[in-house]
Short mmCIF file of C-alpha atoms and ligand atoms in Angstrom, two decimals:
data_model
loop_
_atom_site.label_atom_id
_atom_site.label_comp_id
_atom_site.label_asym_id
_atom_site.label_seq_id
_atom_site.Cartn_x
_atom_site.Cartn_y
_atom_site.Cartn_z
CA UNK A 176 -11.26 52.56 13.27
CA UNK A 177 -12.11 54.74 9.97
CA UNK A 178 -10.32 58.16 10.74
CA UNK A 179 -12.44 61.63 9.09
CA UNK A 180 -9.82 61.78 7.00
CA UNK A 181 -10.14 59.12 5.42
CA UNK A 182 -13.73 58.70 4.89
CA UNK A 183 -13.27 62.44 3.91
CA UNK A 184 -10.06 63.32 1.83
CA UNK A 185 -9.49 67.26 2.00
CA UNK A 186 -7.65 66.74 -1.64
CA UNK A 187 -9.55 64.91 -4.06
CA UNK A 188 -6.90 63.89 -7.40
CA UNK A 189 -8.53 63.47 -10.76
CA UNK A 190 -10.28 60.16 -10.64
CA UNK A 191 -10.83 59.87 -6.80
CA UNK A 192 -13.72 62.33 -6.87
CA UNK A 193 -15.98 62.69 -4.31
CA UNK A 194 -17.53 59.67 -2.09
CA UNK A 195 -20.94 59.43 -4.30
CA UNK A 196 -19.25 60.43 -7.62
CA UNK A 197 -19.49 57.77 -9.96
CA UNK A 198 -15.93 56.76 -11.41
CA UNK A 199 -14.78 56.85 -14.97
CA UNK A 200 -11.35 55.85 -14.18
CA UNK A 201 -9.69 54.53 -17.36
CA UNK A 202 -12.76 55.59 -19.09
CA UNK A 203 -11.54 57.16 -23.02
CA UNK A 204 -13.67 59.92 -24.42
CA UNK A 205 -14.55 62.34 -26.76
CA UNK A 206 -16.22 65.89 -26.07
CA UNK A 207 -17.51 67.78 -29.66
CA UNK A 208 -19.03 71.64 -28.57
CA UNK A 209 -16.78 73.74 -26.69
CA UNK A 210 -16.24 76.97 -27.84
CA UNK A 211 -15.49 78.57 -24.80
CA UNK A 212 -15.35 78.22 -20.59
CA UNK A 213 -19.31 78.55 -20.27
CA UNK A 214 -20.14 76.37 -22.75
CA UNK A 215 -22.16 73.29 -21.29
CA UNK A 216 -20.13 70.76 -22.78
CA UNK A 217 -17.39 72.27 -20.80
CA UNK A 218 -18.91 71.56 -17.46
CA UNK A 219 -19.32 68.03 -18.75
CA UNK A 220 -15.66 67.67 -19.87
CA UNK A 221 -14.98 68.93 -15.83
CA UNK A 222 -16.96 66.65 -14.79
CA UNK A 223 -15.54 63.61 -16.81
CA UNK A 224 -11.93 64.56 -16.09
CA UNK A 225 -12.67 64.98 -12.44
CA UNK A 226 -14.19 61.44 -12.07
CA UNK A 227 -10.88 59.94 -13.87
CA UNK A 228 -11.54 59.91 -17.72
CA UNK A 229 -9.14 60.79 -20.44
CA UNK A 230 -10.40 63.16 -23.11
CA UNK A 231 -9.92 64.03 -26.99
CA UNK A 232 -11.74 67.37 -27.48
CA UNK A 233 -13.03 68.80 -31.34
CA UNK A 234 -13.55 72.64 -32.09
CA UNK A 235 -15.55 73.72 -34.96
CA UNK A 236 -13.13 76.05 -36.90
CA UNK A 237 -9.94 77.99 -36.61
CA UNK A 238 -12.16 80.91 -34.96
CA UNK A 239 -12.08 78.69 -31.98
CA UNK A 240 -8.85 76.39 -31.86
CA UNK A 241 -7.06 78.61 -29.48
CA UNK A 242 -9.88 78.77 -27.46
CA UNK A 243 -10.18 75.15 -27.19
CA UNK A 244 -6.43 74.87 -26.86
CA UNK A 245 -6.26 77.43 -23.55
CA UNK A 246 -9.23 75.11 -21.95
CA UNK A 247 -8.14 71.41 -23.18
CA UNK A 248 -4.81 72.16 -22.79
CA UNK A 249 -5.06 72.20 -18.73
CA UNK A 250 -6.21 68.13 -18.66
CA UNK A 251 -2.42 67.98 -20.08
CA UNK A 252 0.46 68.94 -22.85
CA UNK A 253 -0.83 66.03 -24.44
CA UNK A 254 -4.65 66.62 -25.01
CA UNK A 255 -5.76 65.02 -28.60
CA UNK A 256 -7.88 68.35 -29.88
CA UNK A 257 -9.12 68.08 -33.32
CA UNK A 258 -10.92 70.26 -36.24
CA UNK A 259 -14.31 68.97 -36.55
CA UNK A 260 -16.96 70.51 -38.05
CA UNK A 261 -19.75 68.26 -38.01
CA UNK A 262 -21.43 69.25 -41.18
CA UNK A 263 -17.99 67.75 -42.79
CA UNK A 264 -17.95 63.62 -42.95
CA UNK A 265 -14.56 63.71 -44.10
CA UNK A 266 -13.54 65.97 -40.87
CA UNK A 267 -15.55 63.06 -38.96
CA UNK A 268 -13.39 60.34 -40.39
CA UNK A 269 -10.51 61.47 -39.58
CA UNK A 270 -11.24 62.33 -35.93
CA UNK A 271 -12.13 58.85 -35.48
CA UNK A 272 -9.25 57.92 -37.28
CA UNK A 273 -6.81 59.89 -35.30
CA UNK A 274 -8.44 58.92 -31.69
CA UNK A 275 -8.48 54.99 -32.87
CA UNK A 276 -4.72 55.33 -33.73
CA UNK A 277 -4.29 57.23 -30.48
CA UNK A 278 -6.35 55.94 -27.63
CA UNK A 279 -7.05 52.23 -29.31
CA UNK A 280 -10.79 52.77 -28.39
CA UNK A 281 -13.60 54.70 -26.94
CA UNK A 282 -16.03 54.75 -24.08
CA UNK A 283 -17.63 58.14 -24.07
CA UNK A 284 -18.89 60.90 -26.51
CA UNK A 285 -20.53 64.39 -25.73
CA UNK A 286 -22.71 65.65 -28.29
CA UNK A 287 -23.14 69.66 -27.47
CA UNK A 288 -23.33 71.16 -31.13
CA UNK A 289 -26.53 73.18 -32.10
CA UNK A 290 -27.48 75.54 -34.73
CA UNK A 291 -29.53 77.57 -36.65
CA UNK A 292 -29.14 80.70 -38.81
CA UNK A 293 -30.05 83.38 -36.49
CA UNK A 294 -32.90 84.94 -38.53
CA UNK A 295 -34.78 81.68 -37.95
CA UNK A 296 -34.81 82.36 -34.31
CA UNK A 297 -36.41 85.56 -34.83
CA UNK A 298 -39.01 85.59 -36.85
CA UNK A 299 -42.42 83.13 -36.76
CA UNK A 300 -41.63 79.64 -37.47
CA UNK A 301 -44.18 79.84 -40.54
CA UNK A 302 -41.33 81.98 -42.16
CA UNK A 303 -38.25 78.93 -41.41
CA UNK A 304 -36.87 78.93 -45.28
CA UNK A 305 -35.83 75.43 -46.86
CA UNK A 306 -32.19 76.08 -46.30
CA UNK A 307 -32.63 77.14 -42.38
CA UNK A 308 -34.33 73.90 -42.03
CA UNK A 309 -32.03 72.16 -43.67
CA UNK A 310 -28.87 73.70 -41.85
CA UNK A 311 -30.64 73.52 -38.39
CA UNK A 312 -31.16 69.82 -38.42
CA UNK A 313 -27.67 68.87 -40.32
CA UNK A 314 -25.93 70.64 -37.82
CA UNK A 315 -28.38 69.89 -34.51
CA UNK A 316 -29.61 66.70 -35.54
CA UNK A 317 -28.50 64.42 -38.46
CA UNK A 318 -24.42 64.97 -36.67
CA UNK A 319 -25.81 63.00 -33.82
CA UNK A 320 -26.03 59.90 -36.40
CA UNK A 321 -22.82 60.74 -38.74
CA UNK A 322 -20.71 61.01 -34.70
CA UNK A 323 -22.13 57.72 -33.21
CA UNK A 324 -21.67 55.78 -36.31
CA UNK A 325 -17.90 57.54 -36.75
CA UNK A 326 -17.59 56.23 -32.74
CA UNK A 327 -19.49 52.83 -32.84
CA UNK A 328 -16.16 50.96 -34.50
CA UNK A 329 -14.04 51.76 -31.75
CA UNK A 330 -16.35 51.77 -28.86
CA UNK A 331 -15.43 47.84 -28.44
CA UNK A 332 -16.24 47.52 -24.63
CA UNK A 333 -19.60 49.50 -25.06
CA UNK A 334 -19.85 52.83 -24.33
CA UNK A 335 -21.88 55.98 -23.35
CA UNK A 336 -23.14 58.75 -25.76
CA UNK A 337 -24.98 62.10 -24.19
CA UNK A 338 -26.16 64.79 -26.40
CA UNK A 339 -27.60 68.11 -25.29
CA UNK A 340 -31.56 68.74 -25.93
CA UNK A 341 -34.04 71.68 -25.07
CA UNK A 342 -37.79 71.65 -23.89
CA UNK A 343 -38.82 73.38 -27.37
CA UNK A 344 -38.78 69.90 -28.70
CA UNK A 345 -41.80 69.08 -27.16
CA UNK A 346 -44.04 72.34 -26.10
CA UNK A 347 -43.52 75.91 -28.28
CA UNK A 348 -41.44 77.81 -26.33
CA UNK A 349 -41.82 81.33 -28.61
CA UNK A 350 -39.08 82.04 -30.96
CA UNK A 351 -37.34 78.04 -30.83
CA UNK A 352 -38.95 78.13 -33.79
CA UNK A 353 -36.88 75.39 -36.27
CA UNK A 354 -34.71 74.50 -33.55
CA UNK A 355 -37.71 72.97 -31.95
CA UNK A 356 -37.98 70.86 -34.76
CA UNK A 357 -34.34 69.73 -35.00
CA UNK A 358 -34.15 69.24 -31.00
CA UNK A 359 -37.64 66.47 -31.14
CA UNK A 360 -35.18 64.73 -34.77
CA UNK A 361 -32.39 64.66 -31.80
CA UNK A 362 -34.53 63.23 -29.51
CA UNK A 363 -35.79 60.77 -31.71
CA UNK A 364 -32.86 59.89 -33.32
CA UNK A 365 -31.77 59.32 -29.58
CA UNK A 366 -33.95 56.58 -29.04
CA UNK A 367 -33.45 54.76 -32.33
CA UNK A 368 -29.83 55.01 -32.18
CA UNK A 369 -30.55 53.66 -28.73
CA UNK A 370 -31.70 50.62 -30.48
CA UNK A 371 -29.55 50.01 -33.04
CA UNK A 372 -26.15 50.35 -30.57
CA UNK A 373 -27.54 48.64 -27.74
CA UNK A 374 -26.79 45.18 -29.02
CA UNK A 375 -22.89 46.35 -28.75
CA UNK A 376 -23.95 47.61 -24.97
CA UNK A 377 -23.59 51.63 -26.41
CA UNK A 378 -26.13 53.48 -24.97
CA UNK A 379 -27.14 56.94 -26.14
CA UNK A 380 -28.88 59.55 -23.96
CA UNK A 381 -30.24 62.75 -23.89
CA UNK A 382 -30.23 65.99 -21.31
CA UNK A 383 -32.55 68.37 -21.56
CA UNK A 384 -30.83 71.54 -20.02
CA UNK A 385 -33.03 74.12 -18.23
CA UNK A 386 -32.08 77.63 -20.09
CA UNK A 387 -28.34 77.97 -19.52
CA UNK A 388 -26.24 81.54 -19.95
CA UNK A 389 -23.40 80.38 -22.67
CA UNK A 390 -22.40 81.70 -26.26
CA UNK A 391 -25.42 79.87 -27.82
CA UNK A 392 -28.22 82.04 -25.28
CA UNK A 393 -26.59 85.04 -25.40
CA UNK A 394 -27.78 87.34 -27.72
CA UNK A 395 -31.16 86.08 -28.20
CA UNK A 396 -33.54 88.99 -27.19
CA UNK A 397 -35.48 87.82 -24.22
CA UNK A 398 -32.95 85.45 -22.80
CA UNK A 399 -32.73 87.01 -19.19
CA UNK A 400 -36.98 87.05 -19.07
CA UNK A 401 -36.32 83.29 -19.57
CA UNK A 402 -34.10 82.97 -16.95
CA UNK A 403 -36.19 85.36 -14.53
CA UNK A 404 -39.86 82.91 -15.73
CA UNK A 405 -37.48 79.69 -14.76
CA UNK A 406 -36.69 80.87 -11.66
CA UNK A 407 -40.42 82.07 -11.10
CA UNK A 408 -42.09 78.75 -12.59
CA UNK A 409 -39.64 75.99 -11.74
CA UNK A 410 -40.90 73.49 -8.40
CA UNK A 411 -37.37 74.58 -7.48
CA UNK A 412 -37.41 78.01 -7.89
CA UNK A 413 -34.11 78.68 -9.62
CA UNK A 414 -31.78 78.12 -12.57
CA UNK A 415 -30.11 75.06 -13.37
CA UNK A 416 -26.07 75.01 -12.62
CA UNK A 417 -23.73 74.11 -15.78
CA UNK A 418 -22.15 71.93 -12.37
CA UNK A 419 -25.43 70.10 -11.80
CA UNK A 420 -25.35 69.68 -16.00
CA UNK A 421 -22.01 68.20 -15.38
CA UNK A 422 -22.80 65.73 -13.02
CA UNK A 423 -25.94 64.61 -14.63
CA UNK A 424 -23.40 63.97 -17.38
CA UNK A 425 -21.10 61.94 -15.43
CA UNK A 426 -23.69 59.66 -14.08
CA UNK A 427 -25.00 59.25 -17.76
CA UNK A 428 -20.99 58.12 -18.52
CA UNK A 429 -21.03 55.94 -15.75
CA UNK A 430 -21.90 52.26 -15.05
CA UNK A 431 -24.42 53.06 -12.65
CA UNK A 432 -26.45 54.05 -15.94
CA UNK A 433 -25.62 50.85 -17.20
CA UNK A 434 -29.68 49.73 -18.08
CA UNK A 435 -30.78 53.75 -19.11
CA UNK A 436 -30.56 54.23 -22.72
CA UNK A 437 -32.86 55.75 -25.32
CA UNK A 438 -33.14 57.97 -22.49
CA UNK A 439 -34.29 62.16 -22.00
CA UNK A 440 -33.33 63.02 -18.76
CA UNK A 441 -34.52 66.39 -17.73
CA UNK A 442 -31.71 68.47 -15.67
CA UNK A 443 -34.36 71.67 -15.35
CA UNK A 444 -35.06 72.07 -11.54
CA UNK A 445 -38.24 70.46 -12.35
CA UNK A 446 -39.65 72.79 -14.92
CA UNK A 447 -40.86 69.86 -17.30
CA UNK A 448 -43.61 68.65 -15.10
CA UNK A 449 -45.25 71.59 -14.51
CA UNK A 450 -48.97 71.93 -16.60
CA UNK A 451 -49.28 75.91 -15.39
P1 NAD B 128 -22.18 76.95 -26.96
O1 NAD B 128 -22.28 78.04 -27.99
O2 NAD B 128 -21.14 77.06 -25.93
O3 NAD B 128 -22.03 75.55 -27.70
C1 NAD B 128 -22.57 75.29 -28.99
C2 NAD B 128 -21.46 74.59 -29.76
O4 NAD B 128 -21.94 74.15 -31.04
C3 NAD B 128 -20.24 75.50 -30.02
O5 NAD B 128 -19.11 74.91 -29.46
C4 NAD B 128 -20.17 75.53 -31.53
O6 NAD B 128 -18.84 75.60 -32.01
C5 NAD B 128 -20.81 74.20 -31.88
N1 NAD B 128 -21.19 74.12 -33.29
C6 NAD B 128 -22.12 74.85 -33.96
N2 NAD B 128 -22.12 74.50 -35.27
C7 NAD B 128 -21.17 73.53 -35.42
C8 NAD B 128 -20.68 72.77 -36.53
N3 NAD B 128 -21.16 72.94 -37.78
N4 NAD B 128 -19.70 71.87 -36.30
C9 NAD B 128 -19.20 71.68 -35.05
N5 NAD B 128 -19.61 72.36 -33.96
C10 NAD B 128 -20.60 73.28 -34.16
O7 NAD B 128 -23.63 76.86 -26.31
P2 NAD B 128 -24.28 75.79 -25.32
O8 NAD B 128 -25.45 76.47 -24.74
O9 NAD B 128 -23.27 75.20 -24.46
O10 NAD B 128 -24.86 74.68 -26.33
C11 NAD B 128 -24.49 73.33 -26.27
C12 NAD B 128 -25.69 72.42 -26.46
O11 NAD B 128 -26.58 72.57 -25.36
C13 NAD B 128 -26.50 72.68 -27.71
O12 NAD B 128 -26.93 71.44 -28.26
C14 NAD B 128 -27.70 73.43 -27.18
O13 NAD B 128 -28.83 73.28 -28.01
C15 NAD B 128 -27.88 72.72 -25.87
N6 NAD B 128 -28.69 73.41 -24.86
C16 NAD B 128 -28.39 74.68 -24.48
C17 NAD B 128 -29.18 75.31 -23.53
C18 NAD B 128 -28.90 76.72 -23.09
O14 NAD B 128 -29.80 77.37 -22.54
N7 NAD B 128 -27.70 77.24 -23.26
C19 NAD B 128 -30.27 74.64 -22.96
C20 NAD B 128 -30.54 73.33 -23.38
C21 NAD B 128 -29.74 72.72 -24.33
O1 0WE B 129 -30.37 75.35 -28.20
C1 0WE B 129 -30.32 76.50 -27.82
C2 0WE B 129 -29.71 77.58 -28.70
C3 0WE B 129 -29.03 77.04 -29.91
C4 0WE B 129 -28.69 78.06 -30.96
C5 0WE B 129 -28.34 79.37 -30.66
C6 0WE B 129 -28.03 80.25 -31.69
C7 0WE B 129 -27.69 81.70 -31.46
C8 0WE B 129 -26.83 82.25 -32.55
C9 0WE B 129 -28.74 77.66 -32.27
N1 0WE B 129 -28.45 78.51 -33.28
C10 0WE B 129 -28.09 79.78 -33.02
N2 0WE B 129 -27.80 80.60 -34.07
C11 0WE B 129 -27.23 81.81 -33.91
O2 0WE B 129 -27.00 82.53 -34.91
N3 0WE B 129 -30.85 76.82 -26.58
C12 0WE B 129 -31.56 75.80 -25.85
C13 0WE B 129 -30.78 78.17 -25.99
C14 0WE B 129 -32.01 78.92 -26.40
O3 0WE B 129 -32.09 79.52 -27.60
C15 0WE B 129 -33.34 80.08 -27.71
C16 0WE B 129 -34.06 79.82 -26.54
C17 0WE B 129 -33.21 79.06 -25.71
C18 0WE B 129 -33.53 78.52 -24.35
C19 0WE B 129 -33.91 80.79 -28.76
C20 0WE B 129 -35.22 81.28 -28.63
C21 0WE B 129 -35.93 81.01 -27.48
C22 0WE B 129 -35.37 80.29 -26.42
#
């Protein structure tokens, strides 16, 4: 006879997770975008460390290596965190270099890095200058490429690459303005990356978060209207969770997404489908 207890442990360790988590025991990975506790990629690291993986984490700059440290540090003394900014290809190389030497390989990589100079979030998109262009999609776009070709040589038993996208790829969402832009060369990018790794059985996904409250929201003027039209608008009537980001994330890791690649997966409590 199954006792509760057992179909039910009250403590779950790191890689037990619960019954209809996915596993990514023994799973190595690599999270770039964390600059503090709310940041989505974060919630995705969680997630990956609760359902048994071992992580390397990158921060973009001394301004946030303690940061990274204080968070990291708890999935062990031994955490591989590296500088990475991914503007930098030699910073690139050598991440890869120092997580082959340490780990032997890879499995996973979170892509979470966005940005564009602020006054091209303000303004009209008409107004986006050559060099806001240019920075938005080095940064939010083109780093998806330089990071999965950096990962491909070590990702030897196939592996599993998410990156973070935003509705204003697709429809005008006021004041997305270049980022917009850069988010559809992500998406794209997604899918022919998609091709080009799936012969080594890497697949690369996206999720498209529903408006989230981290570092990266705050601060732009009409964030909390978002929210409140999300909440109003969306079939399920409320905000996503960075939890519910994280588990989307997980699955995406996972070998029960073995056959989804080139993939957007929308993690928006339904806001996507709706036409009014
Ligand atoms: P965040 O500010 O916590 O994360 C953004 C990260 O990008 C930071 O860690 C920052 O250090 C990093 N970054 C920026 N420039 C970099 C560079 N040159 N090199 C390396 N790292 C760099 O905010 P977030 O909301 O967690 O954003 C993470 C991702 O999620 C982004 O791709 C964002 O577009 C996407 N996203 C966010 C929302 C939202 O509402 N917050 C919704 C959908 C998608
Ligand atoms: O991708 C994003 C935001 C990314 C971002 C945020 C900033 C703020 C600070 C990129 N670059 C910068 N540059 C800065 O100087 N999101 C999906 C969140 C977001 O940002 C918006 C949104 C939403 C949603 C901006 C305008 C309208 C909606």
């Amino acid at each position: 006879m199954l006792d509760r207890r057992d179909a039910c442990p009250a403590t779950v360790q790191p890689g037990e997770g619960l019954p209809s988590m996915a596993s990514l025991a023994g799973k190595l990975g690599i999270v770039f975008g964390v600059a503090n506790k709310r940041s989505i990629a974060w919630a995705i690291a969680q997630a990956w460390h609760q359902a048994g993986a071992k992580l390397a984490f990158t921060y973009q700059g001394e301004r946030l290596k303690e940061n990274v440290e204080e968070l990291a540090g708890t999935f062990g003394a031994d955490t591989l965190i590296l500088p990475c900014d991914v503007t930098m290809d030699d910073e690139i190389t050598q991440v890869f270099a120092r997580v082959g030497e340490k780990f032997g390989k890879l499995h996973l990589l979170l892509h979470s890095v966005a940005f564009a100079p602020r006054e091209a979030l303000e303004g009209d998109f008409l107004s986006t200058s050559r060099e806001a262009f240019r920075i938005a999609h080095d940064v939010s776009a083109y780093s998806l490429v330089a990071l999965a070709r950096g990962a491909a040589p070590i990702m030897t038993d196939g592996g599993s690459i998410v990156a973070m996208t935003y509705y204003g790829s697709e429809k005008v969402v006021p004041h997305y303005n270049v980022m917009g832009v850069a988010k559809a060369s992500l998406e794209a990018s997604t899918r022919y990356l998609a091709y080009d790794l799936g012969p080594k059985k890497i697949r690369v996904n996206c999720i498209s978060a529903g408006p989230v409250n981290t570092l990266a929201a705050r601060g732009i003027s009409g964030f909390g209207e978002m929210l409140k039209h999300y909440e109003a608008h969306a079939p399920l009537k409320r905000n996503v969770l960075p939890d519910e980001l994280g588990a989307t994330g997980a699955f995406l890791a996972s070998d029960g997404a073995a056959a989804i690649t080139g993939q957007v997966i929308y993690v928006d409590c339904g806001y996507q489908v709706m036409g009014m």
